[in-house]
mmCIF file of C-alpha atoms in Angstrom:
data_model
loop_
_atom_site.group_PDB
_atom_site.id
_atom_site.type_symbol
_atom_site.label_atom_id
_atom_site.label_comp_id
_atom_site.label_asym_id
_atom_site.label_seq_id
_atom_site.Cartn_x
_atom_site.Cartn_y
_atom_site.Cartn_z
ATOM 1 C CA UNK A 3 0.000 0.000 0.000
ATOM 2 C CA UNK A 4 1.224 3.507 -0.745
ATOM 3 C CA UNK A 5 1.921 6.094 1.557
ATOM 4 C CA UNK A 6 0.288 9.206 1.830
ATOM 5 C CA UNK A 7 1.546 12.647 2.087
ATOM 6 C CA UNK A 8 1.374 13.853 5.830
ATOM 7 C CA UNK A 9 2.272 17.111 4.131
ATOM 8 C CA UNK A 10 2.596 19.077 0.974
ATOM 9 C CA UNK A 11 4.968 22.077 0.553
ATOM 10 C CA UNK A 12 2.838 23.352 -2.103
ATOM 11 C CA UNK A 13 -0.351 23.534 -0.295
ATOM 12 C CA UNK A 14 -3.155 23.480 -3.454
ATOM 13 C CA UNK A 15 -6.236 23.320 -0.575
ATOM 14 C CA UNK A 16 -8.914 26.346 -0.564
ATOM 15 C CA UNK A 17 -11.444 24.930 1.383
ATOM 16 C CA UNK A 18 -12.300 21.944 4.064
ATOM 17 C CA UNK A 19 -15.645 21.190 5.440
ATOM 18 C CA UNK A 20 -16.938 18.807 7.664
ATOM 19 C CA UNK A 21 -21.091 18.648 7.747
ATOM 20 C CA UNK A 22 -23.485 16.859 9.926
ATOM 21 C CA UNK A 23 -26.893 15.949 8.717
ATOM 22 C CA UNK A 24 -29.532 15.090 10.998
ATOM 23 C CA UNK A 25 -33.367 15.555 12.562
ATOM 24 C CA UNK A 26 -34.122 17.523 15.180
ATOM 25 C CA UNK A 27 -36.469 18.214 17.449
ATOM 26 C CA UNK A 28 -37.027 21.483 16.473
ATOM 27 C CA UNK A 29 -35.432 23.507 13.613
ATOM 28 C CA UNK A 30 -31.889 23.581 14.358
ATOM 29 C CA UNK A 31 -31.483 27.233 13.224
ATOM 30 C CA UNK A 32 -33.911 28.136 16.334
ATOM 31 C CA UNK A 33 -32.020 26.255 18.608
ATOM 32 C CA UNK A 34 -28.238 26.417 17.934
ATOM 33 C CA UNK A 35 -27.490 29.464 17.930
ATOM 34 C CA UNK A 36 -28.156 30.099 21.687
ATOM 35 C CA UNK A 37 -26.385 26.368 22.195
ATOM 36 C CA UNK A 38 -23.026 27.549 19.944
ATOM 37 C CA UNK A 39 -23.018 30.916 21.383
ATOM 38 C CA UNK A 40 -22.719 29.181 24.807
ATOM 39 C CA UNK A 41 -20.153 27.601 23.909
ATOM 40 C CA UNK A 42 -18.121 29.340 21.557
ATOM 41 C CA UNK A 43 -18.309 33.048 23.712
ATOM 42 C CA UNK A 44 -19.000 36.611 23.259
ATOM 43 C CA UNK A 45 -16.378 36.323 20.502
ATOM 44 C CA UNK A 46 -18.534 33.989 17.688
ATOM 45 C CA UNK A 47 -19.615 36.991 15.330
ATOM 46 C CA UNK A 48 -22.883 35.731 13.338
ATOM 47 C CA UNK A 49 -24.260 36.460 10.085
ATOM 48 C CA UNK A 50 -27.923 35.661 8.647
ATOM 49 C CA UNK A 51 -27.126 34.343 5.097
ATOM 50 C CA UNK A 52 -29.057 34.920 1.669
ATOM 51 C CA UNK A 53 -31.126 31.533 2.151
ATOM 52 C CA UNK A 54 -32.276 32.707 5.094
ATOM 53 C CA UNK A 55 -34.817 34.805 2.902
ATOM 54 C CA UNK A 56 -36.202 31.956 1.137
ATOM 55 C CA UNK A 57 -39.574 31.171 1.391
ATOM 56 C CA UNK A 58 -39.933 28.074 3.618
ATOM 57 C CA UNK A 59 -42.210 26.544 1.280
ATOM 58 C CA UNK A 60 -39.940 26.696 -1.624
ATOM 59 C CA UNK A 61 -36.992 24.933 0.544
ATOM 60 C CA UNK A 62 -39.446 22.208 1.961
ATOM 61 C CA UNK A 63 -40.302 21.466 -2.613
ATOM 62 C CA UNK A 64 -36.402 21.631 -3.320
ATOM 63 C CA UNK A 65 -34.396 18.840 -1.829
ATOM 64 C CA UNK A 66 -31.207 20.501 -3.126
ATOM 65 C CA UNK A 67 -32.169 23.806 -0.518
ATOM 66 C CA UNK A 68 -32.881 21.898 2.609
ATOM 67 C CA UNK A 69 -29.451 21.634 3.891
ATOM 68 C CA UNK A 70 -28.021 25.250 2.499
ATOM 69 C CA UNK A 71 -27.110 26.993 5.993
ATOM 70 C CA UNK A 72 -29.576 30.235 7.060
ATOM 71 C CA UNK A 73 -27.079 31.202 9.449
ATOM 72 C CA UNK A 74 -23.002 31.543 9.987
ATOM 73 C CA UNK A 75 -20.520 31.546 13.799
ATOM 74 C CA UNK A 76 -17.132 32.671 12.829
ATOM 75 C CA UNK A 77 -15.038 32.205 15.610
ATOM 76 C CA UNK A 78 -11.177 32.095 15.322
ATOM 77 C CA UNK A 79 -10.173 30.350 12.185
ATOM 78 C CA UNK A 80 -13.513 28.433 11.900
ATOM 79 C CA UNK A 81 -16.972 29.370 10.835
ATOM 80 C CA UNK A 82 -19.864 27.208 11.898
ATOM 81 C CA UNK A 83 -23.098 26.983 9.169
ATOM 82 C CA UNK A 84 -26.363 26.259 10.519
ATOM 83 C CA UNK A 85 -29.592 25.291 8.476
ATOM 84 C CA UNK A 86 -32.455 23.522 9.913
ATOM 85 C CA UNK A 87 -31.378 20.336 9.137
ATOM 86 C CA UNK A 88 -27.495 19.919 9.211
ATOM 87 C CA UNK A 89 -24.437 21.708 10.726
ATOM 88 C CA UNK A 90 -21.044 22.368 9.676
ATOM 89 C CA UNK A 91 -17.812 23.640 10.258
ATOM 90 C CA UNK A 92 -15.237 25.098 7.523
ATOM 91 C CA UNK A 93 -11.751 26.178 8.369
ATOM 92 C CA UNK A 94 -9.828 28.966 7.322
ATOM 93 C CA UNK A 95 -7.094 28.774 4.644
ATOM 94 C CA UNK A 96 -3.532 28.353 5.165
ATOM 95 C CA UNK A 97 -5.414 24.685 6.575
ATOM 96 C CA UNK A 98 -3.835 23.740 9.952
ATOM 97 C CA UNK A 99 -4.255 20.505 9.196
ATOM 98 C CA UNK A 100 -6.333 17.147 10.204
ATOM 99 C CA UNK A 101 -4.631 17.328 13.733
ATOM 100 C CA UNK A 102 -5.810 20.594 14.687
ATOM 101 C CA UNK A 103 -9.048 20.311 12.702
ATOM 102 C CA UNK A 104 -10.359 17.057 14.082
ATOM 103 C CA UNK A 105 -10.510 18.596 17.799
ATOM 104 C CA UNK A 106 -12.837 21.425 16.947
ATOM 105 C CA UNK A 107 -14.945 18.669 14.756
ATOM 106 C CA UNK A 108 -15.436 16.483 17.950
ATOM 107 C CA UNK A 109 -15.953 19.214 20.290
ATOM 108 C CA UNK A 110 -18.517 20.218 17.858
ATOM 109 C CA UNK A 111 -20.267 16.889 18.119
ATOM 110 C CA UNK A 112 -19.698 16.761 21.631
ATOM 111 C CA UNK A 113 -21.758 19.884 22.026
ATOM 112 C CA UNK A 114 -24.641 18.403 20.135
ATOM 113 C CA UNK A 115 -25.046 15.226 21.830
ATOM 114 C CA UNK A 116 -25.226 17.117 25.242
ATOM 115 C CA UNK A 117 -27.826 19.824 23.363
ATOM 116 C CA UNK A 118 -30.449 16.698 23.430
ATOM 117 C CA UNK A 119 -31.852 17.821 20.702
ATOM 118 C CA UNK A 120 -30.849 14.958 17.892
ATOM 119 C CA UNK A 121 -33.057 12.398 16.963
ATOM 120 C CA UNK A 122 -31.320 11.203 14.315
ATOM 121 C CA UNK A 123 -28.412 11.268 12.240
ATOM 122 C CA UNK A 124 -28.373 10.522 8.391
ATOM 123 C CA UNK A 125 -24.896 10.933 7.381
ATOM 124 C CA UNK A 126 -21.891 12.734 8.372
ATOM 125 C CA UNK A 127 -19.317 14.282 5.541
ATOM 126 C CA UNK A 128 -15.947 15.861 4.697
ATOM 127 C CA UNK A 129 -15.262 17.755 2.044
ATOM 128 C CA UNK A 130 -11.889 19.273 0.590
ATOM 129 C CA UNK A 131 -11.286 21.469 -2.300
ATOM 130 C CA UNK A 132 -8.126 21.925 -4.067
ATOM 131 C CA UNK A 133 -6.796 24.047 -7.169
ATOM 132 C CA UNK A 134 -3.785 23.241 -9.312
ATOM 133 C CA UNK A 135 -2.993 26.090 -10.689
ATOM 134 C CA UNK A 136 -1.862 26.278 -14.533
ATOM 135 C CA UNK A 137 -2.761 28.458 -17.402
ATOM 136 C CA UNK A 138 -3.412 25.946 -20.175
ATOM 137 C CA UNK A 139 -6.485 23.118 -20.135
ATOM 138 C CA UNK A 140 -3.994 20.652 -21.262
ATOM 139 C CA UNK A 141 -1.581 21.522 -18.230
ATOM 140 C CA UNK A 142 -4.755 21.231 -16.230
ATOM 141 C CA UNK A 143 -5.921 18.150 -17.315
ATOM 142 C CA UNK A 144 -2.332 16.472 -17.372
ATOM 143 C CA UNK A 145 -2.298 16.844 -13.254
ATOM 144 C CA UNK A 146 -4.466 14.058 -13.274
ATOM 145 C CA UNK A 147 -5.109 10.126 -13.743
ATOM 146 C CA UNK A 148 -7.933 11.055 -16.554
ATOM 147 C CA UNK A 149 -8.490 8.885 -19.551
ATOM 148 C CA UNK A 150 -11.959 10.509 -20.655
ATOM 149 C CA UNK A 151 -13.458 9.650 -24.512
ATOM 150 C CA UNK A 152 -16.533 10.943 -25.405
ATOM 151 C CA UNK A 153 -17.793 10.833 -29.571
ATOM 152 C CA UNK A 154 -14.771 9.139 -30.511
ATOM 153 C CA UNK A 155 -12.686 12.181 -29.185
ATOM 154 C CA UNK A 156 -9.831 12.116 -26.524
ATOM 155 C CA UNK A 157 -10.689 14.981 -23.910
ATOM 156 C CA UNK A 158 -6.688 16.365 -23.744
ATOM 157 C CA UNK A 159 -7.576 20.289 -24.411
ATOM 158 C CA UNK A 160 -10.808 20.949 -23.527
ATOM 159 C CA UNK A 161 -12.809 22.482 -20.893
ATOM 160 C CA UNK A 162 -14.222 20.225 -18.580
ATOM 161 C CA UNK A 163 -16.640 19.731 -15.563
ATOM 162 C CA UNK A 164 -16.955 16.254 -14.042
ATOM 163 C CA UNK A 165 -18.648 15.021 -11.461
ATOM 164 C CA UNK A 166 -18.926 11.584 -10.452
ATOM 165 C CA UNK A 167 -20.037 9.394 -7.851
ATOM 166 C CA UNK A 168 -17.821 6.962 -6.293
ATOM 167 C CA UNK A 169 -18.434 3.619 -3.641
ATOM 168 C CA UNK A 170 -16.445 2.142 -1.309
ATOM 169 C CA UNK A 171 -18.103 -0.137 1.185
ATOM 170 C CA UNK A 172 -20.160 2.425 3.286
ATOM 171 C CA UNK A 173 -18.373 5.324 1.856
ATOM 172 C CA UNK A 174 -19.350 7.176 -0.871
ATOM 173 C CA UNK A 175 -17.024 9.623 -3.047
ATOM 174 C CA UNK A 176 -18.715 12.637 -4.963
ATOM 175 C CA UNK A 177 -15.680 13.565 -7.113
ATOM 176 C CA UNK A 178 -16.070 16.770 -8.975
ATOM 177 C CA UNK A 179 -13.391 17.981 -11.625
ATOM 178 C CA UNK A 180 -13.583 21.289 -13.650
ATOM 179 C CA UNK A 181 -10.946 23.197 -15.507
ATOM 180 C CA UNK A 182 -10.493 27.445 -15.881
ATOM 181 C CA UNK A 183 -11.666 27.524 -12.089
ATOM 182 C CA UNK A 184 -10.550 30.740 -10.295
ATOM 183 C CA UNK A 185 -10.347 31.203 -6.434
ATOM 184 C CA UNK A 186 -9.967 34.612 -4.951
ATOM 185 C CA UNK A 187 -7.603 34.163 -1.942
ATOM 186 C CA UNK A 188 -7.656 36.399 1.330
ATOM 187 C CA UNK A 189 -4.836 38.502 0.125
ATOM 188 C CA UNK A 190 -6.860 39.591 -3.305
ATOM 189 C CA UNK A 191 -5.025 37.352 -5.760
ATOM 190 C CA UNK A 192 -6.827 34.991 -8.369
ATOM 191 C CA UNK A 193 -5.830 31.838 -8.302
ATOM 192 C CA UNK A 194 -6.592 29.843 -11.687
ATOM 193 C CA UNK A 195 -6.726 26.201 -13.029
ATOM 194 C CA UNK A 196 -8.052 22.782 -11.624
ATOM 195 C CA UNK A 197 -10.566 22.267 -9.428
ATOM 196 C CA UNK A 198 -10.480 18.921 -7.624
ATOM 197 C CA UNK A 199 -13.778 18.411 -5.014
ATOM 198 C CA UNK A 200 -13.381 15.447 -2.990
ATOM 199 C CA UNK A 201 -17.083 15.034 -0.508
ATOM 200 C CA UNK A 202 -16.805 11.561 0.818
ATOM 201 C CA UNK A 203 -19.508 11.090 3.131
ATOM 202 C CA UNK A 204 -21.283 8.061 4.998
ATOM 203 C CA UNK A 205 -24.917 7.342 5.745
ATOM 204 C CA UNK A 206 -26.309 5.652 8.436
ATOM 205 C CA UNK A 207 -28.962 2.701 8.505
ATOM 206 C CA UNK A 208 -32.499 3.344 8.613
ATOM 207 C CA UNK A 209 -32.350 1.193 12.147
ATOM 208 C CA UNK A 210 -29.219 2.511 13.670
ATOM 209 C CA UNK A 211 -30.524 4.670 16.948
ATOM 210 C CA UNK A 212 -28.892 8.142 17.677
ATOM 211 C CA UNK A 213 -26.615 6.451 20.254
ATOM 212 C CA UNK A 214 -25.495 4.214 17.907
ATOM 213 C CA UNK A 215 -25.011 6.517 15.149
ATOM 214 C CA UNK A 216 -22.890 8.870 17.506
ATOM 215 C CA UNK A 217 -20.571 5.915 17.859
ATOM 216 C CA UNK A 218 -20.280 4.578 15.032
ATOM 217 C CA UNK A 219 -19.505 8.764 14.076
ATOM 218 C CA UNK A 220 -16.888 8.522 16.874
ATOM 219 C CA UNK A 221 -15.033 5.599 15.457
ATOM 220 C CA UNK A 222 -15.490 6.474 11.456
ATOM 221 C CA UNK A 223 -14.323 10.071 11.398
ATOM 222 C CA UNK A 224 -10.708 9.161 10.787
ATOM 223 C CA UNK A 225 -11.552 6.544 8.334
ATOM 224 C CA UNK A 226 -13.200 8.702 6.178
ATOM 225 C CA UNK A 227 -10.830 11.832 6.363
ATOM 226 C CA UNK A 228 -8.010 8.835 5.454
ATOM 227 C CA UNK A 229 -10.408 7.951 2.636
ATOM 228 C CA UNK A 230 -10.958 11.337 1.290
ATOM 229 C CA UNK A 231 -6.882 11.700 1.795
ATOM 230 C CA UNK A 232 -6.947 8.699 0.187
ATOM 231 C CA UNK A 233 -9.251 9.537 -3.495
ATOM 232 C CA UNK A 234 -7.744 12.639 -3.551
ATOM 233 C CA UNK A 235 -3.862 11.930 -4.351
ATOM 234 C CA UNK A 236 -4.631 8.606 -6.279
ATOM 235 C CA UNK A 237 -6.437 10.976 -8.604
ATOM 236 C CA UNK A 238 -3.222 12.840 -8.788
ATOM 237 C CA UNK A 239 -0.375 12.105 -11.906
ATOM 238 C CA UNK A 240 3.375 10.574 -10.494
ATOM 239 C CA UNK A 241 4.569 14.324 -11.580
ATOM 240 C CA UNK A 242 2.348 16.562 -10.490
ATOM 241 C CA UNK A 243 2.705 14.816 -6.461
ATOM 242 C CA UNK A 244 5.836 15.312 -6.948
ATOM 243 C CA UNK A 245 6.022 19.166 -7.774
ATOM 244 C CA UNK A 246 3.771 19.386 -4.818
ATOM 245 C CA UNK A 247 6.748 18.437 -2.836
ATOM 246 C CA UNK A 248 5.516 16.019 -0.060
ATOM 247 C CA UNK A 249 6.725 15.140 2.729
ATOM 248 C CA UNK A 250 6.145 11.763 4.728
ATOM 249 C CA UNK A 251 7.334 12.303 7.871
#
C-alpha cells in the first residue's frame, strides 16, 4: 500500500468542510445558535445568510435547498453553518491541518449530543477542495489520472466539468473535476486552473438509533478523512505529487 503525504509544501487546498446531517427536534437554526453561542463566547460573530430569505415553502419542494445553511458563527479560524437540518464547520485557509481540525470537529459533536436535541443522524461528511494552478487546459488536465473519450474524441484540451459518484463499502465519493476555475484568496489574488472536489460522506442505517449513530460517528471520522486523503492523491499524476513536494514524515 502507498503512503500518503502527511504534508505538501505546495499547499493546493482552498477549502475543508466537515457537515453533519440530521433531525431535530425542532429547527436547528432556532435552537443552535443560543447552544453555539454558549459555547463558543462573546467572541462567535454571526451572520444571517441569503437563504435565510427563502420562502420556507420553496426549501421544503427543493431537496437541493434543505441543507443550504440560514445562518453563519465565525469564531477564530472556523466558521460554523447552521440550516435547519445539518451543521457544519469550515476552516480557514492556510489549513492547519487534520490534527488541529479534528478537535474542533469532535468538540462540535460533543456539544450536540449534550444539546439533546438529535433524533437522528443521516450521514456525516468531509469535504476538501483543491486548485492546481496552470494556465493551459492541457496543463490542467495532465495533473491528473484522466483517460476521458466521449464521440470518438480524446478529452486532452478541452474544458471540462466532471462530477462523479464513487463507492467504497459504506463510503461514498462525490468527485467533482472542472478546468479554468478561479479562487480569490484572502490577500486579493486569483488563483486559476483545476478544481479537484473530494465530498466523501457516509450514511447511516435506517435502524441505527442516535446512540449508535454517535458511535459509530466517533469511530469512522478518521476513516473517512483517510479515505478522502486517500481519493484525492490517487487521482493525482506521479509528476504533479511530486512538484507538490511532499513530505512523509
Amino acid at each position: 500500500m502507498n503512503l500518503l503525504p502527511t504534508k505538501l509544501k505546495k499547499e493546493p487546498l482552498i477549502e475543508v468542510v466537515f457537515e453533519l446531517r440530521f433531525e431535530a427536534t425542532a429547527p436547528a437554526s432556532t435552537i443552535l445558535p443560543g447552544i453555539l453561542f454558549q459555547w463558543l463566547g462573546a467572541n462567535a460573530k454571526i451572520e444571517r445568510l441569503p437563504f435565510a430569505d427563502i420562502p420556507k415553502a420553496l426549501v421544503d419542494a427543493n431537496p437541493q435547498l434543505r441543507y443550504a445553511p440560514l445562518l453563519r458563527f465565525k469564531v477564530d479560524k472556523y466558521a460554523y453553518l447552521i440550516s435547519d437540518l445539518s451543521v457544519a464547520v469550515a476552516a480557514d485557509m492556510p489549513y492547519a491541518g487534520w490534527d488541529k481540525f479534528r478537535p474542533v470537529i469532535i468538540k462540535l459533536i460533543d456539544e450536540l449530543k449534550k444539546s439533546g436535541i438529535i433524533k437522528s443522524i443521516e450521514r456525516y461528511s468531509l469535504k476538501y477542495v483543491d486548485l492546481l494552478e496552470a494556465s493551459t487546459l492541457a496543463e490542467q488536465l495532465a495533473f491528473v489520472n484522466l483517460k476521458l473519450l466521449i464521440a470518438n474524441r480524446d478529452i486532452k484540451q478541452q474544458h471540462v466539468q466532471l462530477r462523479v459518484e464513487l463507492m467504497d463499502g459504506k463510503i461514498t465519493h462525490i468527485m467533482q473535476l472542472a478546468t479554468k476555475a478561479q479562487f480569490l484568496t484572502s490577500e486579493g489574488r486569483v488563483k486559476s486552473g483545476l478544481a479537484i472536489d473530494v465530498d466523501s460522506f457516509a450514511v447511516f442505517e435506517d435502524q441505527a438509533t442516535v446512540d449508535d449513530a454517535w458511535n459509530e460517528l466517533d469511530n469512522g471520522l478518521d476513516k473517512l478523512h483517510h479515505e478522502n486523503k486517500k481519493m484525492f492523491f490517487d487521482s493525482l499524476s506521479k509528476d504533479t505529487l511530486t512538484n507538490l513536494e511532499p513530505s512523509y514524515d
